[in-house]
Amino acid sequence: MAKRTVIIEGDEQLRKKSRTVTVFDDKLAVLLDDMADTMYAKQGVGLAAPQISILKRVIVTDDGSGLKEFINPVIDSQSDYSVMTEGCLSVPKRWGDVSRPNKVEIEYDDRNGEHHKATFEGFEARIISHETDHLDGILFIDKLEPETEQ
Ligand code: ZN
């Protein structure tokens, strides 16, 4: 396990669309372990693979309830929106108000390639929304509520 370098806004890799994961091998396991190490080292609550220059649809989260791994996450439905101030490890020293769902129903694969469906609520739903955006090249600064950037 190892920490990887988190790239910063301005790096064009953050704006690319990540590829679907089709191979569930040891290399993917190493990526997931490294992403968790990197997220915890940076005291983040989530990390998407493109933030460490890997353009694959992989995210990890920990809202305080433990590490979760989502491969190829797809948000099937989202509801119960609220506005909250958020930031991003790839956009240092900037925060802003973003509207996100408090409830998401998602499908995803685990590191063994097994498919799952699950519902997440509250802060965890917000994190999943933020991290899944990264897989399509979207940053929170693209979604700021008017007049709230700090
Ligand atoms: Zn982010």
PDB file of C-alpha atoms and ligand atoms in Angstrom:
ATOM      1  CA  MET A   1       0.000   0.000   0.000  1.00  0.00           C
ATOM      2  CA  ALA A   2       1.214   3.449  -0.813  1.00  0.00           C
ATOM      3  CA  LYS A   3       0.171   7.036  -1.013  1.00  0.00           C
ATOM      4  CA  ARG A   4      -0.201   8.536  -4.469  1.00  0.00           C
ATOM      5  CA  THR A   5      -0.020  12.124  -5.653  1.00  0.00           C
ATOM      6  CA  VAL A   6      -3.312  14.009  -5.758  1.00  0.00           C
ATOM      7  CA  ILE A   7      -3.461  16.236  -8.824  1.00  0.00           C
ATOM      8  CA  ILE A   8      -4.790  19.764  -8.625  1.00  0.00           C
ATOM      9  CA  GLU A   9      -7.355  21.719 -10.640  1.00  0.00           C
ATOM     10  CA  GLY A  10      -5.761  22.896 -13.874  1.00  0.00           C
ATOM     11  CA  ASP A  11      -4.475  19.403 -14.625  1.00  0.00           C
ATOM     12  CA  GLU A  12      -6.469  18.339 -17.674  1.00  0.00           C
ATOM     13  CA  GLN A  13      -6.780  14.764 -16.415  1.00  0.00           C
ATOM     14  CA  LEU A  14      -9.360  16.015 -13.896  1.00  0.00           C
ATOM     15  CA  ARG A  15     -11.564  17.035 -16.818  1.00  0.00           C
ATOM     16  CA  LYS A  16     -11.548  13.717 -18.642  1.00  0.00           C
ATOM     17  CA  LYS A  17     -14.171  11.010 -18.571  1.00  0.00           C
ATOM     18  CA  SER A  18     -12.931   7.898 -16.816  1.00  0.00           C
ATOM     19  CA  ARG A  19     -13.199   4.414 -18.296  1.00  0.00           C
ATOM     20  CA  THR A  20     -15.349   1.566 -17.029  1.00  0.00           C
ATOM     21  CA  VAL A  21     -13.419  -1.098 -15.119  1.00  0.00           C
ATOM     22  CA  THR A  22     -13.676  -4.489 -16.805  1.00  0.00           C
ATOM     23  CA  VAL A  23     -10.773  -6.354 -15.193  1.00  0.00           C
ATOM     24  CA  PHE A  24     -10.945  -7.147 -11.477  1.00  0.00           C
ATOM     25  CA  ASP A  25      -7.397  -8.190 -10.729  1.00  0.00           C
ATOM     26  CA  ASP A  26      -4.570  -7.590  -8.258  1.00  0.00           C
ATOM     27  CA  LYS A  27      -3.758  -4.305  -9.939  1.00  0.00           C
ATOM     28  CA  LEU A  28      -7.263  -3.039  -9.148  1.00  0.00           C
ATOM     29  CA  ALA A  29      -6.864  -4.191  -5.538  1.00  0.00           C
ATOM     30  CA  VAL A  30      -3.596  -2.246  -5.254  1.00  0.00           C
ATOM     31  CA  LEU A  31      -5.283   0.820  -6.736  1.00  0.00           C
ATOM     32  CA  LEU A  32      -8.112   0.591  -4.186  1.00  0.00           C
ATOM     33  CA  ASP A  33      -5.681   0.157  -1.286  1.00  0.00           C
ATOM     34  CA  ASP A  34      -3.578   3.086  -2.472  1.00  0.00           C
ATOM     35  CA  MET A  35      -6.659   5.263  -2.892  1.00  0.00           C
ATOM     36  CA  ALA A  36      -7.705   4.547   0.705  1.00  0.00           C
ATOM     37  CA  ASP A  37      -4.183   5.321   1.957  1.00  0.00           C
ATOM     38  CA  THR A  38      -4.139   8.564  -0.006  1.00  0.00           C
ATOM     39  CA  MET A  39      -7.609   9.622   1.163  1.00  0.00           C
ATOM     40  CA  TYR A  40      -6.773   9.010   4.825  1.00  0.00           C
ATOM     41  CA  ALA A  41      -3.350  10.678   4.551  1.00  0.00           C
ATOM     42  CA  LYS A  42      -5.060  13.795   3.171  1.00  0.00           C
ATOM     43  CA  GLN A  43      -7.869  13.553   5.742  1.00  0.00           C
ATOM     44  CA  GLY A  44     -10.418  13.415   2.951  1.00  0.00           C
ATOM     45  CA  VAL A  45     -13.840  11.787   3.089  1.00  0.00           C
ATOM     46  CA  GLY A  46     -13.685  10.573  -0.493  1.00  0.00           C
ATOM     47  CA  LEU A  47     -11.352  10.133  -3.439  1.00  0.00           C
ATOM     48  CA  ALA A  48     -11.870   9.332  -7.102  1.00  0.00           C
ATOM     49  CA  ALA A  49      -9.235   7.556  -9.207  1.00  0.00           C
ATOM     50  CA  PRO A  50      -8.800  10.440 -11.686  1.00  0.00           C
ATOM     51  CA  GLN A  51      -7.592  12.552  -8.744  1.00  0.00           C
ATOM     52  CA  ILE A  52      -4.495  10.349  -8.704  1.00  0.00           C
ATOM     53  CA  SER A  53      -4.173  10.352 -12.515  1.00  0.00           C
ATOM     54  CA  ILE A  54      -5.906   7.004 -13.020  1.00  0.00           C
ATOM     55  CA  LEU A  55      -8.783   7.447 -15.446  1.00  0.00           C
ATOM     56  CA  LYS A  56     -10.875   4.538 -14.207  1.00  0.00           C
ATOM     57  CA  ARG A  57     -14.356   4.582 -12.693  1.00  0.00           C
ATOM     58  CA  VAL A  58     -13.309   3.870  -9.117  1.00  0.00           C
ATOM     59  CA  ILE A  59     -14.116   5.830  -5.943  1.00  0.00           C
ATOM     60  CA  VAL A  60     -13.546   5.321  -2.240  1.00  0.00           C
ATOM     61  CA  THR A  61     -15.400   7.035   0.596  1.00  0.00           C
ATOM     62  CA  ASP A  62     -15.407   7.198   4.364  1.00  0.00           C
ATOM     63  CA  ASP A  63     -17.973   9.488   5.977  1.00  0.00           C
ATOM     64  CA  GLY A  64     -16.812   8.318   9.396  1.00  0.00           C
ATOM     65  CA  SER A  65     -18.665   5.004   9.222  1.00  0.00           C
ATOM     66  CA  GLY A  66     -15.834   3.107   7.547  1.00  0.00           C
ATOM     67  CA  LEU A  67     -14.158   2.648   4.193  1.00  0.00           C
ATOM     68  CA  LYS A  68     -16.351   1.911   1.213  1.00  0.00           C
ATOM     69  CA  GLU A  69     -15.225   1.078  -2.314  1.00  0.00           C
ATOM     70  CA  PHE A  70     -17.352   1.635  -5.410  1.00  0.00           C
ATOM     71  CA  ILE A  71     -16.292   0.475  -8.857  1.00  0.00           C
ATOM     72  CA  ASN A  72     -18.287   1.596 -11.888  1.00  0.00           C
ATOM     73  CA  PRO A  73     -20.807   3.463  -9.699  1.00  0.00           C
ATOM     74  CA  VAL A  74     -24.006   4.556 -11.428  1.00  0.00           C
ATOM     75  CA  ILE A  75     -26.542   6.747  -9.660  1.00  0.00           C
ATOM     76  CA  ASP A  76     -29.948   5.338 -10.599  1.00  0.00           C
ATOM     77  CA  SER A  77     -31.935   7.921  -8.662  1.00  0.00           C
ATOM     78  CA  GLN A  78     -31.238  10.872  -6.403  1.00  0.00           C
ATOM     79  CA  SER A  79     -33.557  12.930  -4.243  1.00  0.00           C
ATOM     80  CA  ASP A  80     -33.943  15.126  -1.165  1.00  0.00           C
ATOM     81  CA  TYR A  81     -31.511  17.852  -2.203  1.00  0.00           C
ATOM     82  CA  SER A  82     -29.853  20.259   0.191  1.00  0.00           C
ATOM     83  CA  VAL A  83     -27.156  22.915  -0.037  1.00  0.00           C
ATOM     84  CA  MET A  84     -23.963  22.478   1.956  1.00  0.00           C
ATOM     85  CA  THR A  85     -20.475  23.941   1.848  1.00  0.00           C
ATOM     86  CA  GLU A  86     -17.939  21.548   0.403  1.00  0.00           C
ATOM     87  CA  GLY A  87     -14.371  21.364  -0.802  1.00  0.00           C
ATOM     88  CA  CYS A  88     -12.164  18.955  -2.715  1.00  0.00           C
ATOM     89  CA  LEU A  89      -8.634  17.596  -2.312  1.00  0.00           C
ATOM     90  CA  SER A  90      -7.990  18.613  -5.929  1.00  0.00           C
ATOM     91  CA  VAL A  91      -9.227  22.186  -5.382  1.00  0.00           C
ATOM     92  CA  PRO A  92      -7.194  23.288  -2.360  1.00  0.00           C
ATOM     93  CA  LYS A  93      -8.175  26.233  -0.213  1.00  0.00           C
ATOM     94  CA  ARG A  94     -11.517  26.781  -1.910  1.00  0.00           C
ATOM     95  CA  TRP A  95     -14.943  25.997  -0.548  1.00  0.00           C
ATOM     96  CA  GLY A  96     -18.426  26.698  -1.801  1.00  0.00           C
ATOM     97  CA  ASP A  97     -22.091  25.832  -1.448  1.00  0.00           C
ATOM     98  CA  VAL A  98     -23.297  22.992  -3.635  1.00  0.00           C
ATOM     99  CA  SER A  99     -26.731  21.403  -3.931  1.00  0.00           C
ATOM    100  CA  ARG A 100     -26.519  17.604  -3.638  1.00  0.00           C
ATOM    101  CA  PRO A 101     -28.916  14.752  -2.999  1.00  0.00           C
ATOM    102  CA  ASN A 102     -29.334  13.456   0.546  1.00  0.00           C
ATOM    103  CA  LYS A 103     -30.455  10.159  -0.901  1.00  0.00           C
ATOM    104  CA  VAL A 104     -28.942   8.198  -3.773  1.00  0.00           C
ATOM    105  CA  GLU A 105     -29.742   4.768  -5.117  1.00  0.00           C
ATOM    106  CA  ILE A 106     -26.690   3.380  -6.845  1.00  0.00           C
ATOM    107  CA  GLU A 107     -25.388   0.333  -8.623  1.00  0.00           C
ATOM    108  CA  TYR A 108     -21.735  -0.562  -8.471  1.00  0.00           C
ATOM    109  CA  ASP A 109     -19.247  -3.412  -8.565  1.00  0.00           C
ATOM    110  CA  ASP A 110     -17.018  -4.470  -5.701  1.00  0.00           C
ATOM    111  CA  ARG A 111     -13.319  -5.352  -5.987  1.00  0.00           C
ATOM    112  CA  ASN A 112     -14.251  -8.943  -6.827  1.00  0.00           C
ATOM    113  CA  GLY A 113     -16.417  -7.836  -9.731  1.00  0.00           C
ATOM    114  CA  GLU A 114     -19.707  -8.581  -7.992  1.00  0.00           C
ATOM    115  CA  HIS A 115     -22.574  -6.245  -8.793  1.00  0.00           C
ATOM    116  CA  HIS A 116     -24.517  -4.501  -6.012  1.00  0.00           C
ATOM    117  CA  LYS A 117     -27.455  -2.143  -5.596  1.00  0.00           C
ATOM    118  CA  ALA A 118     -27.701   0.019  -2.496  1.00  0.00           C
ATOM    119  CA  THR A 119     -29.221   3.191  -1.102  1.00  0.00           C
ATOM    120  CA  PHE A 120     -27.157   5.770   0.787  1.00  0.00           C
ATOM    121  CA  GLU A 121     -28.363   8.787   2.709  1.00  0.00           C
ATOM    122  CA  GLY A 122     -27.103  11.954   4.333  1.00  0.00           C
ATOM    123  CA  PHE A 123     -23.443  12.959   4.103  1.00  0.00           C
ATOM    124  CA  GLU A 124     -22.534   9.654   2.489  1.00  0.00           C
ATOM    125  CA  ALA A 125     -24.959  10.330  -0.386  1.00  0.00           C
ATOM    126  CA  ARG A 126     -23.340  13.758  -0.856  1.00  0.00           C
ATOM    127  CA  ILE A 127     -19.851  12.253  -0.973  1.00  0.00           C
ATOM    128  CA  ILE A 128     -20.906   9.613  -3.510  1.00  0.00           C
ATOM    129  CA  SER A 129     -22.440  12.357  -5.675  1.00  0.00           C
ATOM    130  CA  HIS A 130     -19.255  14.470  -5.480  1.00  0.00           C
ATOM    131  CA  GLU A 131     -16.916  11.556  -6.213  1.00  0.00           C
ATOM    132  CA  THR A 132     -19.038  10.146  -9.034  1.00  0.00           C
ATOM    133  CA  ASP A 133     -18.934  13.594 -10.679  1.00  0.00           C
ATOM    134  CA  HIS A 134     -15.127  13.282 -10.797  1.00  0.00           C
ATOM    135  CA  LEU A 135     -15.503  10.231 -13.046  1.00  0.00           C
ATOM    136  CA  ASP A 136     -17.148  12.474 -15.645  1.00  0.00           C
ATOM    137  CA  GLY A 137     -14.669  15.323 -15.285  1.00  0.00           C
ATOM    138  CA  ILE A 138     -16.972  17.454 -13.132  1.00  0.00           C
ATOM    139  CA  LEU A 139     -15.657  19.424 -10.139  1.00  0.00           C
ATOM    140  CA  PHE A 140     -17.703  20.987  -7.336  1.00  0.00           C
ATOM    141  CA  ILE A 141     -16.677  24.444  -8.526  1.00  0.00           C
ATOM    142  CA  ASP A 142     -18.767  23.784 -11.653  1.00  0.00           C
ATOM    143  CA  LYS A 143     -21.885  23.471  -9.486  1.00  0.00           C
ATOM    144  CA  LEU A 144     -21.576  26.356  -7.024  1.00  0.00           C
ATOM    145  CA  GLU A 145     -24.714  28.087  -5.913  1.00  0.00           C
ATOM    146  CA  PRO A 146     -24.697  31.728  -7.101  1.00  0.00           C
ATOM    147  CA  GLU A 147     -22.712  34.171  -4.924  1.00  0.00           C
ATOM    148  CA  THR A 148     -21.435  31.591  -2.484  1.00  0.00           C
ATOM    149  CA  GLU A 149     -17.849  30.982  -3.529  1.00  0.00           C
ATOM    150  CA  GLN A 150     -15.498  31.701  -0.661  1.00  0.00           C
TER     151      GLN A 150
HETATM  152 ZN    ZN B   1     -13.335  16.099  -5.184  1.00  0.00          ZN
END
